[in-house]
Amino acid sequence: FNLLVQGQFNLLALAQHAAGSAQHAM
């Protein structure tokens, strides 16, 4: 697994989690 790809996937997961938290707070 490429480190860059893993980093991008991690960032995507983090963004998704943030979006979910924001939606829950709304």
mmCIF file with all atom_site columns, C-alpha atoms in Angstrom:
data_model
loop_
_atom_site.group_PDB
_atom_site.id
_atom_site.type_symbol
_atom_site.label_atom_id
_atom_site.label_alt_id
_atom_site.label_comp_id
_atom_site.label_asym_id
_atom_site.label_entity_id
_atom_site.label_seq_id
_atom_site.pdbx_PDB_ins_code
_atom_site.Cartn_x
_atom_site.Cartn_y
_atom_site.Cartn_z
_atom_site.occupancy
_atom_site.B_iso_or_equiv
_atom_site.pdbx_formal_charge
_atom_site.auth_seq_id
_atom_site.auth_comp_id
_atom_site.auth_asym_id
_atom_site.auth_atom_id
_atom_site.pdbx_PDB_model_num
ATOM 1  C CA . PHE A 1 1  ? 0.000   0.000  0.000  1.00 0.00 ? 1  PHE A CA 1
ATOM 2  C CA . ASN A 1 2  ? 1.385   3.405  -0.952 1.00 0.00 ? 2  ASN A CA 1
ATOM 3  C CA . LEU A 1 3  ? 2.015   5.824  1.919  1.00 0.00 ? 3  LEU A CA 1
ATOM 4  C CA . LEU A 1 4  ? 0.647   8.740  -0.105 1.00 0.00 ? 4  LEU A CA 1
ATOM 5  C CA . VAL A 1 5  ? -2.544  6.833  -0.891 1.00 0.00 ? 5  VAL A CA 1
ATOM 6  C CA . GLN A 1 6  ? -2.920  5.850  2.760  1.00 0.00 ? 6  GLN A CA 1
ATOM 7  C CA . GLY A 1 7  ? -2.443  9.471  3.805  1.00 0.00 ? 7  GLY A CA 1
ATOM 8  C CA . GLN A 1 8  ? -5.063  10.622 1.334  1.00 0.00 ? 8  GLN A CA 1
ATOM 9  C CA . PHE A 1 9  ? -7.447  7.905  2.534  1.00 0.00 ? 9  PHE A CA 1
ATOM 10 C CA . ASN A 1 10 ? -6.820  8.963  6.141  1.00 0.00 ? 10 ASN A CA 1
ATOM 11 C CA . LEU A 1 11 ? -7.567  12.580 5.234  1.00 0.00 ? 11 LEU A CA 1
ATOM 12 C CA . LEU A 1 12 ? -10.753 11.530 3.441  1.00 0.00 ? 12 LEU A CA 1
ATOM 13 C CA . ALA A 1 13 ? -11.886 9.499  6.448  1.00 0.00 ? 13 ALA A CA 1
ATOM 14 C CA . LEU A 1 14 ? -11.147 12.456 8.733  1.00 0.00 ? 14 LEU A CA 1
ATOM 15 C CA . ALA A 1 15 ? -13.121 14.822 6.495  1.00 0.00 ? 15 ALA A CA 1
ATOM 16 C CA . GLN A 1 16 ? -16.022 12.365 6.392  1.00 0.00 ? 16 GLN A CA 1
ATOM 17 C CA . HIS A 1 17 ? -15.971 12.076 10.188 1.00 0.00 ? 17 HIS A CA 1
ATOM 18 C CA . ALA A 1 18 ? -15.925 15.864 10.535 1.00 0.00 ? 18 ALA A CA 1
ATOM 19 C CA . ALA A 1 19 ? -18.866 16.172 8.141  1.00 0.00 ? 19 ALA A CA 1
ATOM 20 C CA . GLY A 1 20 ? -20.781 13.524 10.089 1.00 0.00 ? 20 GLY A CA 1
ATOM 21 C CA . SER A 1 21 ? -20.088 15.308 13.376 1.00 0.00 ? 21 SER A CA 1
ATOM 22 C CA . ALA A 1 22 ? -21.207 18.637 11.894 1.00 0.00 ? 22 ALA A CA 1
ATOM 23 C CA . GLN A 1 23 ? -24.406 17.066 10.589 1.00 0.00 ? 23 GLN A CA 1
ATOM 24 C CA . HIS A 1 24 ? -25.067 15.498 13.991 1.00 0.00 ? 24 HIS A CA 1
ATOM 25 C CA . ALA A 1 25 ? -24.521 18.834 15.739 1.00 0.00 ? 25 ALA A CA 1
ATOM 26 C CA . MET A 1 26 ? -26.961 20.554 13.413 1.00 0.00 ? 26 MET A CA 1
#
